[in-house]
Structure formats: structure tokens, C-alpha cells
XYZ file of C-alpha atoms in Angstrom:
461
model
C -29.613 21.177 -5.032
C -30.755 17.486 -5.035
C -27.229 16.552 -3.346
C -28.211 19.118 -0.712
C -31.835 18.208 0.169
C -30.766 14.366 0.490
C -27.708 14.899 2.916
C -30.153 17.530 4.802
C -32.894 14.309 4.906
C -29.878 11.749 5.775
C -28.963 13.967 9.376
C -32.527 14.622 9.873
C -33.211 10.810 9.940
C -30.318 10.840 12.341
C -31.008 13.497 14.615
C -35.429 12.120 14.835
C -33.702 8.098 15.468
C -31.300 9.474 17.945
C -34.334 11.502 19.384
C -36.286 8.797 19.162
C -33.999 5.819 21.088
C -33.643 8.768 23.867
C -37.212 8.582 24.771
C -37.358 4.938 23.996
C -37.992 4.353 27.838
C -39.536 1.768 29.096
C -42.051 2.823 31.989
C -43.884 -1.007 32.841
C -44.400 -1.581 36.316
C -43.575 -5.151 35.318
C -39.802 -3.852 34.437
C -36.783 -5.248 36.523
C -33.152 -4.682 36.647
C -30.813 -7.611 37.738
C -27.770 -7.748 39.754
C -24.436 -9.428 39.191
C -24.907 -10.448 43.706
C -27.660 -10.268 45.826
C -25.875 -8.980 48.992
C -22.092 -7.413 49.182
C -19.777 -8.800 51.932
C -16.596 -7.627 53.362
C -15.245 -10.193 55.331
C -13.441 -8.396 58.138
C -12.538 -4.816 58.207
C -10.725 -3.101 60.624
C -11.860 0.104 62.263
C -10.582 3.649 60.544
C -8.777 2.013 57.821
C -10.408 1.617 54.342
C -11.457 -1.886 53.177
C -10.927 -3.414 49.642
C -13.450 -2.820 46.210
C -16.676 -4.518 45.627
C -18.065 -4.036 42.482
C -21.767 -4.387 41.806
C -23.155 -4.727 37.946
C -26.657 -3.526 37.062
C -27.933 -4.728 34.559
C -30.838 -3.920 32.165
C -32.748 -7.165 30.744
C -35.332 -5.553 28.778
C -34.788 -4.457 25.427
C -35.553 -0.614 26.000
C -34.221 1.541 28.503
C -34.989 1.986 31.964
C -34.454 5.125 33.737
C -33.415 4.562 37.403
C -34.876 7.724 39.087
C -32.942 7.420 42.044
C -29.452 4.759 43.440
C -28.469 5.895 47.109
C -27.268 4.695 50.132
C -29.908 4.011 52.947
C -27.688 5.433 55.749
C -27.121 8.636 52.864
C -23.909 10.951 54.051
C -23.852 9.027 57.841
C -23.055 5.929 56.452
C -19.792 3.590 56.832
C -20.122 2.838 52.938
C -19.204 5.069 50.135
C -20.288 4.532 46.561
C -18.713 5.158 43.245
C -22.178 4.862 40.342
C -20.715 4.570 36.581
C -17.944 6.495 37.593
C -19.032 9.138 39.880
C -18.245 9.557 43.626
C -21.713 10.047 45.316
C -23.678 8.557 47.677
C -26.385 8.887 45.736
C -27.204 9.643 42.218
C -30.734 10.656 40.130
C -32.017 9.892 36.430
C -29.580 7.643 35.134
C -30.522 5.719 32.228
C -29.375 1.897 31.757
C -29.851 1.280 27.749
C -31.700 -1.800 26.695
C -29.479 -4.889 27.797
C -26.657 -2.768 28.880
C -25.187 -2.438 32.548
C -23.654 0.077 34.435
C -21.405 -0.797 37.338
C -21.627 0.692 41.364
C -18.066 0.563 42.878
C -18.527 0.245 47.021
C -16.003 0.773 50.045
C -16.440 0.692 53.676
C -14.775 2.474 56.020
C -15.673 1.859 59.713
C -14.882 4.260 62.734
C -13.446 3.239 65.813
C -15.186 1.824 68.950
C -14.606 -0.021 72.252
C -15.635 -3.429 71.120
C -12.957 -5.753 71.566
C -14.508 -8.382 69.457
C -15.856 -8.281 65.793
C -18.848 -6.587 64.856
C -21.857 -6.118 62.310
C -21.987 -2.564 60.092
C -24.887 -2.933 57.708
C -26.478 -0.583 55.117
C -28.279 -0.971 51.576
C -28.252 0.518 47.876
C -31.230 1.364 47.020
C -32.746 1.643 43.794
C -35.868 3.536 42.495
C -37.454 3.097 39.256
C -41.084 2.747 37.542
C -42.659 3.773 40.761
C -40.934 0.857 42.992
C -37.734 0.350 44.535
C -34.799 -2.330 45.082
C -31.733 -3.066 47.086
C -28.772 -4.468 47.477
C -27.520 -5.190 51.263
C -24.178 -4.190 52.381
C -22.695 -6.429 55.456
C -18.806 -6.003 56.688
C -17.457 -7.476 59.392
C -15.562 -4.500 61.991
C -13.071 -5.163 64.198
C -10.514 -3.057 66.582
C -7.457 -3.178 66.437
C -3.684 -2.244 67.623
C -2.509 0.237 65.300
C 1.483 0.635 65.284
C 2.585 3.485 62.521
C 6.433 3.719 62.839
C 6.673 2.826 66.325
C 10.099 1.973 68.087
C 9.746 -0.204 70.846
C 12.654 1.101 73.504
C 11.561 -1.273 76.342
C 10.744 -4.739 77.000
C 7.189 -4.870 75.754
C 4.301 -7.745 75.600
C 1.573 -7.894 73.202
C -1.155 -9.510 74.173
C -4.261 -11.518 72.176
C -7.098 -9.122 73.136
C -7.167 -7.277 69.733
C -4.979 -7.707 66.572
C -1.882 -5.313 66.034
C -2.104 -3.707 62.808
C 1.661 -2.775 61.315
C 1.585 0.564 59.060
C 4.904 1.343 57.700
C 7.272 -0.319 60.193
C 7.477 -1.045 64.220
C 11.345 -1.396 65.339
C 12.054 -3.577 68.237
C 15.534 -1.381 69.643
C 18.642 -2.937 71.017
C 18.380 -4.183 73.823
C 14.717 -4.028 73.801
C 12.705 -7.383 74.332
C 8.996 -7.562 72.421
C 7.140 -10.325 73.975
C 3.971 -11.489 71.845
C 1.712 -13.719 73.866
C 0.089 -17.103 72.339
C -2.656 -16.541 69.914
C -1.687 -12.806 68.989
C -2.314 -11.841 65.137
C 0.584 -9.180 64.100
C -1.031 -7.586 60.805
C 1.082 -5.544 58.411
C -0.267 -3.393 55.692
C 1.114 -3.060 52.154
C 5.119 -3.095 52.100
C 5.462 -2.959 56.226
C 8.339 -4.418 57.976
C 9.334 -5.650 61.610
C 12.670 -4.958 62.174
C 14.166 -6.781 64.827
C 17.358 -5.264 66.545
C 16.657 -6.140 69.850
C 14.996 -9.732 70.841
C 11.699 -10.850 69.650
C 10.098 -13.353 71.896
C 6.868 -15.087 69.994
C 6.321 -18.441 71.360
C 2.496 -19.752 70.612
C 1.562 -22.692 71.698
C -0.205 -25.844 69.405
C -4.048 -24.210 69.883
C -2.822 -20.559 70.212
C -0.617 -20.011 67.471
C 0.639 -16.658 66.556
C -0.216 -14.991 63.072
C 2.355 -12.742 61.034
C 0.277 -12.070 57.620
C -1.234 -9.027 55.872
C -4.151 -7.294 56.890
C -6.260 -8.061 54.101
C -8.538 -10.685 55.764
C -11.001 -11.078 52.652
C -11.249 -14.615 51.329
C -9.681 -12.826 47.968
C -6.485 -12.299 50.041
C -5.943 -15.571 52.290
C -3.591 -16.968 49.856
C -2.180 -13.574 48.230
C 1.736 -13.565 48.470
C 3.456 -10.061 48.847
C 0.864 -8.188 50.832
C 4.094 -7.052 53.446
C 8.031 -7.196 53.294
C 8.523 -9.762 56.214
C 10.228 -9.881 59.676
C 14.078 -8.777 59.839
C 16.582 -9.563 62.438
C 19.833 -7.455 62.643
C 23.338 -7.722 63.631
C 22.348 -6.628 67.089
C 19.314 -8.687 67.630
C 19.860 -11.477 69.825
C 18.632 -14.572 71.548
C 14.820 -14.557 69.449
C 12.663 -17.244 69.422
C 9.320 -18.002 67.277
C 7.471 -20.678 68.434
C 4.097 -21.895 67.076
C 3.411 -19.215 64.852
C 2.020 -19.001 61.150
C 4.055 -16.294 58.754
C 1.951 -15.694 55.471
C 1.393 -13.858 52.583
C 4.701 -11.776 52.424
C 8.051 -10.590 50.627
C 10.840 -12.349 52.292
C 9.438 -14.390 55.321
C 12.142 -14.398 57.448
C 15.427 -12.230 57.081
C 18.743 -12.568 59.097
C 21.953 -10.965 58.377
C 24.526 -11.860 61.272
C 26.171 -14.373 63.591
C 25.301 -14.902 66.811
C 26.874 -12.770 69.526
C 26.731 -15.446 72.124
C 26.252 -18.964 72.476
C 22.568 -18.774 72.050
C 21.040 -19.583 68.780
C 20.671 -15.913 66.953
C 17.053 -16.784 66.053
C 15.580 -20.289 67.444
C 12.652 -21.249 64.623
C 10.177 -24.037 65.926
C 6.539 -25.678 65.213
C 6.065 -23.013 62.936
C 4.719 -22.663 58.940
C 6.110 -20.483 56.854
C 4.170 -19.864 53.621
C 2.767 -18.070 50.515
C 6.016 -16.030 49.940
C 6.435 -13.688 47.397
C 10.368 -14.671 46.989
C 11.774 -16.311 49.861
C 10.806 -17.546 52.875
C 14.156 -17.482 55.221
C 16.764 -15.388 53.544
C 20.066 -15.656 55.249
C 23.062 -13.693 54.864
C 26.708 -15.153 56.780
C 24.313 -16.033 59.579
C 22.602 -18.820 61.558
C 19.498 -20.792 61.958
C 18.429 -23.339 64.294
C 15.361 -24.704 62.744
C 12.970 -27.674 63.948
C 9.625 -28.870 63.286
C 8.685 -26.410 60.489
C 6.596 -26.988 57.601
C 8.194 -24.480 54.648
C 5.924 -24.361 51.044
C 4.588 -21.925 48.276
C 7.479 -19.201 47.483
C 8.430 -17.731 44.805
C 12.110 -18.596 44.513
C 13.616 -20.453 47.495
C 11.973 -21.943 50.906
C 15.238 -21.533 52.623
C 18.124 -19.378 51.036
C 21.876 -19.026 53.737
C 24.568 -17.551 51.471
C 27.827 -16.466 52.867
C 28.703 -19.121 55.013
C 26.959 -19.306 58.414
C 26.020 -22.321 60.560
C 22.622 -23.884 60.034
C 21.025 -26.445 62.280
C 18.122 -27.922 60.406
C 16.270 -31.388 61.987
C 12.495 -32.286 61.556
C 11.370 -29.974 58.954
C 9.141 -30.742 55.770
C 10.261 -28.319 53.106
C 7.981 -28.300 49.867
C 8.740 -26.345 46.853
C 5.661 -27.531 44.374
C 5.323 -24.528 42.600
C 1.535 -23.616 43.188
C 1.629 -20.426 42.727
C 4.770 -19.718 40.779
C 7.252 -20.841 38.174
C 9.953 -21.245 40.210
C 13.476 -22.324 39.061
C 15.956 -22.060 41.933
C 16.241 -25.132 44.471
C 14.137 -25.074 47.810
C 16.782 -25.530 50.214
C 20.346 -23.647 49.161
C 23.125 -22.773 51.068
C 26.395 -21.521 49.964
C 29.686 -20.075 51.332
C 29.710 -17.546 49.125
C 27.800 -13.940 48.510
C 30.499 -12.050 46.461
C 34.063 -11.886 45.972
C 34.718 -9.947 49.010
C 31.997 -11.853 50.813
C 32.898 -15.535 51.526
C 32.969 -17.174 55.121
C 32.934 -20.858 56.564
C 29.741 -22.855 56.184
C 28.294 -25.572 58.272
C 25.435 -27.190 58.129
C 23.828 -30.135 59.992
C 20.475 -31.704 58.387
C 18.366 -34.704 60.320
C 15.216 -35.751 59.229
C 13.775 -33.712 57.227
C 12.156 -33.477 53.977
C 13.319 -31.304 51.058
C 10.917 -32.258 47.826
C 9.549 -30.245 44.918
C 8.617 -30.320 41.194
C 12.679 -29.321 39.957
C 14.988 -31.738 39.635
C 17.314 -30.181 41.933
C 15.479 -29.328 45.597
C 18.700 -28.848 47.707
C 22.178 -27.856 47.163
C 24.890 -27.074 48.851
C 27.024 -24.860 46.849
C 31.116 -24.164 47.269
C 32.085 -21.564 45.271
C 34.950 -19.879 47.767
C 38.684 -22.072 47.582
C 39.846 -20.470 50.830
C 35.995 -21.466 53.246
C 35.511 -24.353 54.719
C 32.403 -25.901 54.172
C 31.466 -29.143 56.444
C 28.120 -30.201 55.649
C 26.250 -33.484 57.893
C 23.487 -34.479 55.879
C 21.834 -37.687 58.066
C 18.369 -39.280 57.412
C 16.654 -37.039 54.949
C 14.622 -37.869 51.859
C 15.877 -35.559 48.873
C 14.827 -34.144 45.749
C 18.345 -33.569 43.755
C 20.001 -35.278 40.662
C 23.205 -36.452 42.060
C 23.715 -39.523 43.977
C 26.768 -37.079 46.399
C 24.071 -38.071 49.306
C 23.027 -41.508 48.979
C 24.420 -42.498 51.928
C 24.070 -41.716 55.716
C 20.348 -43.341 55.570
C 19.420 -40.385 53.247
C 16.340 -41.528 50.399
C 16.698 -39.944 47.351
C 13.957 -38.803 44.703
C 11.121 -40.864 46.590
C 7.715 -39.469 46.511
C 7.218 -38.789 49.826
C 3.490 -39.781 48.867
C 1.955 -36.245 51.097
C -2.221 -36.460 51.800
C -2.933 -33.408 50.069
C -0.552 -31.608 48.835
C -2.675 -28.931 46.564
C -4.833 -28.042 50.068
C -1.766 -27.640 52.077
C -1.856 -31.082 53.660
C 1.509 -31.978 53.740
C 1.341 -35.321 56.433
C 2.570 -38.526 55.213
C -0.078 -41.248 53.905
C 0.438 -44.431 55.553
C 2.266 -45.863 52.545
C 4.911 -43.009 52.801
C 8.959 -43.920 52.365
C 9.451 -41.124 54.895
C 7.446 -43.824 57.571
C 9.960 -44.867 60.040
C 13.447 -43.866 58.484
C 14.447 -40.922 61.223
C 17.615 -40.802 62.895
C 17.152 -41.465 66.759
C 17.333 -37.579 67.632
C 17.037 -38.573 71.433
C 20.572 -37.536 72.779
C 20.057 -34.016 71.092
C 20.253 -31.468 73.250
C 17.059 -30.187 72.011
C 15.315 -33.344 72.297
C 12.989 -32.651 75.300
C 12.199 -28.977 75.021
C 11.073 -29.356 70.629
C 12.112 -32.721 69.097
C 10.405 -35.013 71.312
C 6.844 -34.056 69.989
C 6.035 -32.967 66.187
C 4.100 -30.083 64.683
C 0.733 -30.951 65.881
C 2.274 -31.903 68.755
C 2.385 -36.114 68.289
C 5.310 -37.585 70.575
C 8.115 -38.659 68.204
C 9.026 -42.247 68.571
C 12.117 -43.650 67.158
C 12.638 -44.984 64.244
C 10.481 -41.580 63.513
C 9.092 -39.934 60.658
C 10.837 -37.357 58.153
C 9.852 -34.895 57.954
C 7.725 -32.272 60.537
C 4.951 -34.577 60.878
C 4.989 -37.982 62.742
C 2.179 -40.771 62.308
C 2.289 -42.920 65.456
């Protein structure tokens, strides 16, 4: 009987403590809750499609619990923001209590409907937060913007895009045989998670040094700028032909650049100039048995390689700074590789001509040339470039091997020689080229090159 009576006291003392830390609620005017911000920010969010999280933590600083009457939205059911409160979908929510230095978390979106504006624009609202007879808040602020939308589109005629509002990619957009898309300077091309442009037609985007066109994700948040993978990448076909990129910035993907095929004529298949390629999940230009004429371009951050040709192909590479330093990833495969070979029933000739430029990283090995097919023919000129690799095969030909090329500042993405640089002065004369007065007689920030000139994409005179 005594057994009984004490384990009948033991869960009464329970059940009157547990009563009593229920009502253990603090009412003092003088109470406060804190907040992990003061203000939530989305950056830029484009009209009718759904922005990233924000999370906002509540906390409770006082050592008995607070009961928080009432957390809504000021705008309530009309407004552009949507909250999820300790794990409930509402845009508001009544009588929930935060324990005595505990928290609770609010998870908010924004979602903004179309207009007319062309340029960005201001959507604001507030949490608010009622408690011991006075209230709170938290302001919301994002940053709207228009936009292009293109969900699946195949372009069948010659098209132009211009710079008035951004063109945001869902899924894919296919530029058609025959078809020519035209994208005018200072055009962003956004893509959403895991879109493509396919290129079987031509793609003409030629920016110009203050107009530059963007290819990168459409997350625009700060959290995103640098964010590799966001979409798969541009991709030229066999029967794409005669495209050009000029002046443009390609972020924040897959596979940068893809091309698969020869030329058809005696235009280059896909002329590459004053451009940066960056922030790539694996690759930046993949090639398979296919061509590249390439000048001026500053190459950095991917995952594996900067610049990948297997299969043979012909690859015309002057002026460009190629920089594998691992930032982001632990890379193990060289920046710059070309090969003859894909498999053993894909093989074809390889040649590959390489002035001036710069092909430097944290592995040992930062370019090779790989022959891996007895029956190819791989002829290689390699002419005035300063090297990253192991071998001495290319000390020769006014080539500088496994010199620092001493960059300003590497870790912000400067990558312009310092005065002091061994890359000052050693270019071959490039002059005769028949490129020379239409790309390689001015750099990437468009400096005229003067011979002896830098290697590399960026000249100091």
C-alpha cells in the first residue's frame, strides 16, 4: 500500500510541475523577444517565379515563457510574402508560446506577380509580432524585376534578343537549324535549375567591353553569385554553324561550353573571344572530335578541367589566361587537356596551335597533350606560353615553364599580371595573324597589345 501511495505522490508531483511550468508565463510589459536580423532581404527576384528561403529565429531571452498572442503578415492573405511559423504554413498564427531561452524559427518566401515595369522594383511588407500588450516587426524588402520567360521554346527563325529585360531559361530554349539567335550587347540570358541552350542553328552573342553579355543562373542572391551548377550550360551541335560569343561572362554552371562536331565550312564552328568563363561545376569547354578558336579568354574555378577536346579536333588557342587554383574544388585532372582519343572506336587527328597564353594551377601537371591512338596524327605548335607541367617536352619555342606568373589577386578573381610578372613582355609577335586586327590587337579590357606582349589575356602597357 505504501509502494502505491508513493508512486501515486511521484506522478502527482509530475503532473502539478508540468502544470506549473505551463502557466509559468511571463506577462511584464518590460519583456522582449530578439531576432537572429533586423530586416529580411531578397536581393532580386523575378516576377511569378518563387524566390529562395530566409529564415528568421525568435528568440526568448527571459527565463520564463512568453506567449506571442499573435505573428502575421502586415499585407495578411494579399501579400507577395508567405510564411512558414515553427513549421506551419500560415500567414499568420495565434498563442504560441516561446519557452524560457528557447527560439522558434519563421521560414519566409516571396513570390512577386507580374507588371509592366521594365526596370527593378521595391515589394515591401512586415512580420508582425504581438505580445504583453505591444507589438514588433520584422521588415521584409525584395527586389522585383520582369523578365523574358522562355519554357521549352524552339527558336525556328532568325531572332534578336535585346537588353530591355533579362531572359529567364526554364527547361530548355533550342536555337533550330538554320535558325540564327542574335543576343544584343549587355543582354543577361538566365537559366533556372538544370536548363540548357542547345545550339543547332547559329548563336550570335557578341557584347562589347562595357556591355557584356551574362549566361549564369537565375539565382541573383549574394548566396548564389559564386554557386557552381545552378544550370547545365550552352551546347552546340553537329549542325550548328558559324557562332560567335564575344564579350560575354558564362557562370555558375554544369559544363560551360559544349561542342561535339567539326566545322561544316571554313568558318570557325564556334569563334570564343574577350570572354570569362567561370565557377563550373565540371568543365568549362568540353569538346568532343571538334574545334575551337579561342582568344582573349580568362578560364578559372571548375571542377575538373578549364578546357577538355578529346577525340582529335583542331584547336586554335592564342591570348588566353587559363587558371585552375582549385578554390572551390579538389580537383585532380589538368586544366588544359586535349587528346586524340575518346574510345576505341573513337580516335581522329588532333591539332592544336597555342600562342601566348597562360595555363597555371595548384597540380603539378596543368596541360597535356595526350596520344593514346597509333593510327591519329597529332601535330601540336606550342609557341610562347608559360606552363604548369612536370616535363621539360616544351621548354623550347620561347615557352616558360613552372614560373609563378605572380597574378594581383588571384583569390578575388584578379587574374592581371603584377609588374614583376615573367609573363611581362615574352609574347610571340601575333601581328601577321589573320585575326590580328578584328581580336588580337587589343586585350580583355580592351588595352592595345604591343609586341613583345604579355601572356596571357591581359596586357600591361
Amino acid at each position: 500500500m505504501r509502494l502505491k501511495l508513493l508512486f501515486l505522490g511521484i506522478v502527482l508531483s509530475f503532473f502539478f510541475a508540468a502544470c506549473n511550468k505551463d502557466e509559468d508565463v511571463t506577462f511584464d510589459l518590460d519583456a522582449k523577444v530578439n531576432f537572429s536580423i533586423d530586416s529580411v532581404l531578397f536581393d532580386t527576384v523575378f516576377t511569378s517565379i518563387g524566390s529562395s528561403t530566409r529564415r528568421l529565429k525568435v528568440y526568448n531571452p527571459n527565463a520564463k515563457a512568453i506567449n506571442i498572442n499573435n505573428i502575421k503578415l502586415s499585407g495578411g492573405n494579399a501579400s507577395a510574402f508567405s510564411l512558414n511559423i515553427n513549421g506551419m504554413a500560415a500567414p499568420e498564427t495565434s498563442d504560441l508560446k516561446i519557452n524560457g531561452n528557447d527560439s522558434i524559427n519563421v521560414f519566409i518566401k516571396v513570390n512577386i506577380n507580374p507588371t509592366n515595369q521594365s526596370l527593378p522594383f521595391i515589394v515591401q511588407d512586415s512580420i508582425l509580432f504581438y505580445f504583453n500588450g505591444k507589438k514588433q516587426s520584422i521588415p521584409l524588402v525584395a527586389y522585383g524585376q520582369n523578365a523574358n520567360f522562355i519554357n521549352s521554346n524552339t527558336i525556328q527563325t532568325n531572332t534578336t534578343w535585346n537588353s530591355k529585360l533579362p531572359y529567364l531559361i526554364y527547361k530548355s530554349v533550342t536555337v533550330a537549324k538554320d535558325a540564327n539567335l542574335t543576343i544584343a550587347p549587355g543582354t543577361k540570358i538566365l537559366f533556372h535549375g538544370n536548363s540548357t541552350m542547345s545550339i543547332k542553328g547559329t548563336l550570335t552573342a557578341v557584347g562589347t567591353k562595357s556591355d557584356s553579355i551574362l549566361f549564369a543562373g537565375d539565382r541573383l542572391e549574394k548566396l548564389y553569385m559564386d554557386e557552381t551548377g545552378q544550370w547545365n550550360g550552352l551546347h552546340f551541335y553537329p549542325e550548328s554553324k558559324n557562332s560567335q560569343i564575344n564579350y560575354a561572362i558564362i557562370k555558375n554552371g554544369v559544363a560551360g561550353i559544349t561542342v561535339d562536331s567539326l566545322s561544316e565550312n571554313n568558318k570557325p564552328k564556334l569563334l570564343l573571344t574577350n570572354s570569362i568563363i567561370k565557377n563550373m561545376e565540371v568543365v568549362g569547354f568540353l569538346g568532343y572530335q571538334t574545334e575551337l578558336t579561342a582568344f582573349n579568354n580568362l578560364f578559372f574555378n571548375c571542377g575538373q578541367y578549364l578546357l577538355y577536346g578529346v577525340g582529335g579536333g583542331v584547336y586554335n588557342l592564342k591570348q588566353n589566361t587559363f587558371v585552375g587554383y582549385n578554390l572551390n574544388f579538389p580537383r585532380k585532372t589538368a586544366a588544359v587537356y586535349l587528346s586524340d582519343y575518346i574510345s576505341n572506336t573513337q580516335s581522329a587527328n588532333l591539332t592544336a596551335e597555342l600562342y601566348n597564353n597562360i595555363i597555371w594551377g595548384n597540380l603539378v601537371d596543368e596541360f597535356t597533350i595526350d596520344k593514346k591512338d597509333s593510327k591519329t596524327t597529332v601535330i601540336a605548335t606550342i609557341k610562347n606560353n608559360l606552363l604548369k607541367v612536370s616535363t621539360m617536352t616544351y621548354a623550347t619555342n620561347g615557352n616558360i615553364l613552372n614560373m609563378d606568373p605572380s597574378f594581383t589577386n588571384p583569390e578575388m578573381g584578379n587574374f592581371k599580371l603584377n609588374k614583376v610578372s615573367p609573363a611581362n613582355n615574352k609574347g610571340f609577335n601575333l601581328s601577321s595573324d589573320v585575326y590580328f586586327n578584328t581580336y588580337l590587337h587589343k586585350d580583355l579590357i580592351n588595352k592595345a597589345r604591343i609586341f613583345p606582349s604579355e601572356i596571357g589575356c591581359y596586357e600591361n602597357n
